[in-house]
Coordinates of C-alpha atoms and ligand atoms in Angstrom, one line a residue:
M1 CA -25.0 10.8 -21.2
S2 CA -21.7 8.7 -20.2
E3 CA -19.2 11.9 -21.0
T4 CA -21.2 13.7 -18.0
I5 CA -20.9 11.3 -14.8
P6 CA -17.4 11.5 -13.1
K7 CA -14.7 9.3 -14.2
A8 CA -11.5 7.7 -12.7
C9 CA -8.4 5.5 -14.1
V10 CA -5.7 4.0 -13.1
M11 CA -2.7 4.7 -14.7
G12 CA -0.2 2.2 -14.9
H13 CA 2.2 0.5 -17.8
P14 CA 1.4 -2.9 -17.9
V15 CA -1.7 -2.4 -16.2
A16 CA -4.2 -5.2 -16.8
Q17 CA -3.4 -6.9 -13.9
S18 CA -4.7 -4.1 -11.6
R19 CA -7.6 -5.0 -9.4
S20 CA -7.9 -1.1 -8.8
P21 CA -11.1 -1.1 -11.7
L22 CA -12.9 -4.7 -9.9
L23 CA -12.4 -2.6 -6.2
H24 CA -13.9 0.9 -7.1
G25 CA -16.6 -0.8 -9.9
H26 CA -17.8 -2.8 -6.9
W27 CA -18.4 0.3 -4.6
L28 CA -19.8 2.2 -7.6
K29 CA -22.2 -0.2 -8.3
T30 CA -23.2 -1.2 -4.7
L31 CA -23.2 2.5 -3.9
G32 CA -25.5 3.1 -6.6
I33 CA -23.4 6.0 -7.8
A34 CA -23.3 6.9 -11.6
G35 CA -19.4 6.7 -12.1
A36 CA -16.8 5.4 -13.6
Y37 CA -13.0 4.0 -13.3
E38 CA -11.4 2.6 -16.2
L39 CA -7.9 0.9 -17.1
V40 CA -4.8 3.4 -18.7
D41 CA -2.0 2.1 -20.4
V42 CA 0.2 4.6 -20.9
S43 CA 4.1 4.9 -21.2
E44 CA 7.0 6.7 -19.7
A45 CA 7.5 8.9 -22.3
D46 CA 3.3 10.0 -22.5
F47 CA 3.2 9.6 -19.0
P48 CA 3.8 13.1 -17.6
S49 CA 1.5 14.8 -20.3
F50 CA -1.3 12.5 -20.0
L51 CA -1.0 13.5 -15.8
R52 CA -1.1 16.9 -16.4
N53 CA -4.5 16.4 -18.7
L54 CA -6.3 14.6 -17.0
R55 CA -9.2 16.6 -16.8
P56 CA -9.3 17.7 -20.4
N57 CA -9.2 13.8 -21.0
G58 CA -12.1 13.5 -18.6
F59 CA -11.2 12.1 -15.5
V60 CA -11.7 13.9 -11.8
G61 CA -8.5 12.3 -10.8
G62 CA -6.6 8.7 -10.8
N63 CA -4.7 6.3 -9.4
I64 CA -0.8 5.5 -10.5
T65 CA 0.8 2.6 -10.8
V66 CA 4.0 1.2 -11.7
P67 CA 6.6 2.9 -13.1
H68 CA 5.0 6.0 -12.5
K69 CA 4.6 6.9 -9.2
E70 CA 7.8 9.0 -8.9
A71 CA 7.4 11.2 -12.5
A72 CA 3.8 11.5 -10.8
F73 CA 5.0 12.8 -7.9
R74 CA 7.3 15.2 -9.8
A75 CA 4.5 15.9 -12.3
V76 CA 1.7 17.0 -9.8
D77 CA 1.1 20.8 -8.7
R78 CA 0.8 19.9 -4.9
R79 CA 1.7 16.9 -2.6
D80 CA -0.3 15.7 0.4
E81 CA 1.4 15.2 3.9
A82 CA 2.1 11.7 3.4
A83 CA 2.9 12.2 -0.6
S84 CA 5.7 14.3 0.5
A85 CA 7.1 12.2 3.2
I86 CA 7.3 9.0 1.3
G87 CA 8.0 10.8 -1.9
A88 CA 5.9 8.6 -4.4
V89 CA 2.1 9.7 -5.3
N90 CA -0.4 6.7 -6.5
T91 CA -3.5 9.0 -6.1
V92 CA -4.3 12.6 -7.7
W93 CA -7.5 14.6 -8.0
Y94 CA -8.2 18.3 -8.2
E95 CA -8.5 20.8 -6.0
D96 CA -9.8 24.0 -8.0
A97 CA -7.2 24.1 -10.4
S98 CA -4.3 22.6 -9.4
L99 CA -3.9 18.5 -9.6
V100 CA -2.7 17.2 -6.1
G101 CA -0.9 13.7 -5.0
G102 CA -1.5 12.1 -2.5
N103 CA -0.7 8.5 -1.5
T104 CA -2.9 6.2 0.3
D105 CA -0.5 3.1 1.5
A106 CA 0.3 4.1 4.2
Y107 CA -3.3 4.5 5.5
G108 CA -4.1 1.5 4.2
F109 CA -1.6 -0.4 5.8
A110 CA -2.3 1.4 9.5
S111 CA -6.1 1.1 8.8
H112 CA -6.1 -2.3 8.4
L113 CA -3.9 -3.3 11.1
D114 CA -6.1 -1.0 13.3
A115 CA -9.7 -2.4 11.9
S116 CA -7.6 -5.9 12.0
I117 CA -6.0 -5.5 15.6
P118 CA -7.8 -2.9 17.6
R119 CA -5.2 -1.1 20.5
W120 CA -2.4 -2.6 18.9
H121 CA -0.5 0.5 18.9
E122 CA -0.9 1.1 22.6
T123 CA 1.0 -1.8 23.3
A124 CA 3.3 -1.9 20.5
R125 CA 6.7 -0.3 20.5
R126 CA 9.9 -1.6 18.1
A127 CA 8.6 -2.9 14.7
V128 CA 11.0 -4.5 12.6
V129 CA 9.9 -3.8 8.5
L130 CA 11.5 -6.4 6.4
G131 CA 12.4 -4.1 2.9
A132 CA 12.8 -0.8 1.7
G133 CA 11.4 -0.2 -1.6
G134 CA 8.2 1.1 -2.3
A135 CA 5.8 -0.1 0.1
A136 CA 8.4 -0.2 2.5
R137 CA 8.7 3.5 2.7
A138 CA 4.8 3.8 3.1
I139 CA 5.3 1.7 6.0
V140 CA 8.1 2.8 7.4
H141 CA 6.5 6.8 7.8
A142 CA 3.3 5.2 8.9
L143 CA 5.0 3.6 11.9
L144 CA 7.4 6.3 12.7
S145 CA 3.8 8.8 12.1
R146 CA 2.0 6.3 14.9
G147 CA 5.3 6.7 17.2
L148 CA 6.7 3.0 17.4
Q149 CA 10.7 2.7 16.8
V150 CA 11.5 1.4 13.1
A151 CA 14.3 -1.3 12.1
I152 CA 14.5 -2.2 8.8
V153 CA 16.4 -4.5 7.0
N154 CA 17.0 -5.1 3.6
R155 CA 19.0 -7.6 1.7
T156 CA 20.6 -4.6 0.2
L157 CA 21.5 -2.8 3.3
A158 CA 22.4 0.6 1.2
R159 CA 18.9 0.8 0.6
A160 CA 17.5 0.0 4.1
E161 CA 20.1 3.5 5.1
A162 CA 18.7 5.3 2.2
L163 CA 15.0 4.9 3.5
A164 CA 16.4 5.6 7.2
A165 CA 18.5 8.7 5.8
H166 CA 15.2 9.8 4.2
V167 CA 12.8 9.6 7.0
S168 CA 15.7 11.7 9.1
G169 CA 15.0 14.9 8.5
G170 CA 11.9 15.2 11.0
P171 CA 11.1 14.4 14.4
S172 CA 11.4 10.8 13.8
A173 CA 15.3 10.7 13.3
A174 CA 16.3 8.6 16.8
R175 CA 13.3 6.2 16.0
A176 CA 14.8 4.8 12.4
S177 CA 17.4 2.2 11.9
A178 CA 18.8 0.4 9.0
H179 CA 20.0 -3.3 9.1
A180 CA 21.8 -6.1 7.0
P181 CA 19.8 -9.1 7.0
G182 CA 22.1 -11.1 9.2
A183 CA 21.1 -8.3 12.2
L184 CA 17.3 -10.4 11.7
D185 CA 16.9 -13.1 14.5
A186 CA 17.9 -10.3 17.1
L187 CA 16.1 -8.0 16.5
L188 CA 13.3 -10.2 15.9
A189 CA 13.5 -11.0 19.5
S190 CA 11.9 -7.7 20.8
A191 CA 9.6 -7.1 18.4
D192 CA 6.2 -6.1 18.8
L193 CA 5.6 -5.7 14.9
L194 CA 7.0 -7.4 12.0
V195 CA 5.9 -6.6 8.4
N196 CA 7.2 -8.4 5.3
A197 CA 7.1 -5.9 3.2
T198 CA 9.7 -7.6 0.6
S199 CA 8.5 -9.4 -2.4
L200 CA 9.2 -12.2 -1.0
G201 CA 6.8 -15.4 -0.8
M202 CA 4.7 -13.9 -3.4
A203 CA 3.5 -16.6 -5.7
G204 CA 6.1 -16.9 -8.2
K205 CA 9.0 -15.5 -6.3
D206 CA 11.2 -16.7 -4.0
A207 CA 10.1 -18.0 -0.2
L208 CA 11.3 -16.1 2.3
D209 CA 13.4 -17.4 5.0
L210 CA 12.9 -16.2 8.3
D211 CA 12.1 -18.3 11.5
V212 CA 9.6 -17.4 13.4
S213 CA 10.4 -18.9 16.5
R214 CA 12.5 -16.6 16.7
L215 CA 9.9 -13.4 17.3
A216 CA 9.0 -13.0 21.0
P217 CA 5.5 -14.4 22.0
G218 CA 3.4 -11.7 21.5
A219 CA 4.3 -10.0 18.1
I220 CA 1.6 -9.6 15.6
V221 CA 3.2 -10.4 12.1
Y222 CA 1.8 -8.2 8.6
D223 CA 2.6 -9.5 5.5
I224 CA 1.9 -7.0 3.2
V225 CA 2.3 -9.8 0.0
Y226 CA -1.8 -11.1 -1.1
V227 CA -1.3 -13.4 -3.4
P228 CA -1.6 -16.6 -1.9
L229 CA -4.2 -15.0 0.6
E230 CA -2.2 -16.7 2.9
T231 CA 1.3 -16.5 2.9
A232 CA 3.6 -19.2 4.3
L233 CA 4.9 -16.4 6.8
L234 CA 1.6 -16.4 8.5
R235 CA 0.6 -19.5 8.1
A236 CA 3.5 -20.4 10.2
A237 CA 3.1 -17.0 12.3
R238 CA -0.8 -18.3 13.1
A239 CA 0.3 -21.8 14.0
R240 CA 2.7 -20.4 17.0
G241 CA -0.1 -18.1 18.3
H242 CA 0.7 -15.1 16.9
R243 CA -1.7 -12.6 15.4
A244 CA -1.5 -12.6 11.4
V245 CA -3.1 -9.5 9.5
D246 CA -2.6 -10.2 5.9
G247 CA -2.1 -7.9 2.6
L248 CA -5.6 -8.0 1.3
G249 CA -6.8 -6.0 3.9
M250 CA -4.5 -3.2 2.9
L251 CA -4.9 -3.1 -0.6
L252 CA -8.5 -2.6 0.1
H253 CA -8.4 -0.2 2.9
Q254 CA -5.5 2.3 0.9
A255 CA -8.3 2.9 -2.2
V256 CA -11.1 4.3 0.6
P257 CA -9.7 8.0 0.5
A258 CA -9.2 7.8 -3.7
F259 CA -12.9 7.0 -3.9
A260 CA -13.8 9.7 -1.4
R261 CA -11.8 12.1 -3.1
W262 CA -13.4 11.8 -7.0
F263 CA -16.9 10.2 -5.9
G264 CA -17.3 12.4 -2.5
V265 CA -18.7 9.4 -0.9
T266 CA -16.7 7.4 1.5
P267 CA -16.9 3.9 1.0
A268 CA -16.5 0.7 3.7
V269 CA -14.4 -2.3 3.3
T270 CA -16.9 -5.0 3.8
P271 CA -17.0 -9.0 3.6
A272 CA -18.8 -8.9 0.4
L273 CA -15.6 -6.6 -1.3
R274 CA -13.2 -9.1 -0.2
A275 CA -15.1 -11.5 -1.3
V276 CA -14.7 -10.4 -5.0
I277 CA -11.4 -9.6 -5.1
E278 CA -10.6 -13.1 -3.2
A279 CA -12.5 -14.5 -6.0
D280 CA -10.5 -13.0 -8.7
I281 CA -7.4 -13.3 -7.0
R282 CA -8.3 -17.2 -7.0
A283 CA -9.7 -16.9 -10.5
R284 CA -6.8 -15.6 -12.1
T285 CA -3.7 -17.3 -9.9
G286 CA -5.1 -20.5 -8.7
A287 CA -4.3 -19.1 -5.5
A288 CA -5.1 -20.9 -2.1
Ligands
LIG1 P1 9.9 -2.8 -4.6 O1 10.1 -1.5 -4.8 O2 10.5 -3.4 -6.1 O3 11.1 -3.9 -3.4 C1 10.9 -4.8 -3.6 C2 11.7 -5.6 -1.9 O4 12.0 -7.0 -1.9 C3 12.8 -4.5 -1.8 O5 13.2 -4.6 -0.7 C4 14.1 -5.9 -2.4 O6 15.3 -5.8 -1.7 C5 13.2 -6.6 -1.7 N1 13.4 -8.3 -2.5 C6 13.2 -8.5 -3.8 N2 13.7 -10.0 -3.7 C7 14.1 -10.2 -3.3 C8 15.4 -11.2 -2.9 N3 15.1 -12.2 -3.6 N4 15.5 -11.2 -1.6 C9 15.6 -10.5 -0.3 N5 15.3 -9.0 -0.8 C10 14.2 -8.9 -1.9 O7 8.1 -3.8 -4.8 P2 7.6 -2.6 -3.8 O8 6.4 -1.7 -4.7 O9 7.9 -2.2 -2.6 O10 6.2 -4.2 -3.0 C11 6.9 -4.9 -1.9 C12 5.9 -6.2 -2.3 O11 4.7 -6.0 -1.5 C13 5.3 -6.7 -3.6 O12 5.0 -8.0 -3.4 C14 4.0 -6.0 -4.3 O13 3.0 -6.9 -4.3 C15 3.4 -5.9 -2.4 N6 2.5 -4.8 -2.3 C16 1.3 -4.9 -1.6 C17 0.9 -3.7 -1.0 C18 -0.8 -4.0 -0.6 O14 -1.5 -3.5 -0.8 N7 -1.2 -5.1 0.0 C19 1.3 -2.5 -2.0 C20 2.3 -2.4 -2.2 C21 3.0 -3.4 -2.6 P3 16.7 -5.4 -2.7 O15 16.7 -3.4 -2.3 O16 18.0 -5.7 -2.0 O17 16.2 -5.3 -3.7

């Protein structure tokens, strides 16, 4: 029987750390869907052919994680609008015989913000995004799509410039700018939204050296790092009265459209789901 149930997977290398099986497994169980979600550790050399043979291998689709997101972008038959804009694919599914690649990180970022602070975008005009890596690409795309001006601040200025140039092909051209860390204090003073999209502040990494007193009083602070569950940035922001948005919600929300593609039901991000993932983070890392 098991070969007839819909099966999805997460493909990465390494992949054992992924929380996607727990997340999708929770939805399969609570929604009563006869399906499965597996971990597949696949090397860079083997990934393109594994992906091209996903359906013959028994999968209806899957997630792609480090280091395969760009390879997946190249290997799919076509991409959705977000994946095309971001340049990376984190979710694949079939439409008839075509393997389609999408990117749900921008959706996850914005949905969690919408759920946490309804109508935030009605007053937010200027965002500062720290970082210019894969996650920052998705976030910059999400914020430009919502009409904000986005200042990208990165340790390696050339990477921030490359990201700003990447999004400059379309109507968002004039709304993205690149800056070195030295410009941060001045940018913070007029920001409506600050997003940490670097790995700084994550357990085991360097601390994020940022003075929240430089922020405008009404600014929203969003940290996409979710280990620890409450980062030093979020704690400092809350202590000064800022509205703070955490990274775990982004992780949960980005999984929603993928599950809907594979299993035909749109799941909800619930407190119960959040509790399951929080417990796993605490158990595996001892993080508070
Ligand atoms: P990435 O592509 O490796 O980019 C890392 C970014 O952090 C770069 O901008 C890098 O700057 C910066 N950085 C790293 N170490 C630094 C340091 N010591 N000083 C200053 N800047 C530093 O990683 P990513 O995939 O974008 O992920 C970034 C973080 O977001 C990770 O912690 C990841 O776990 C988290 N994330 C969360 C979610 C979620 O759903 N909540 C989703 C995706 C990612 P340079 O360019 O100068 O190297």
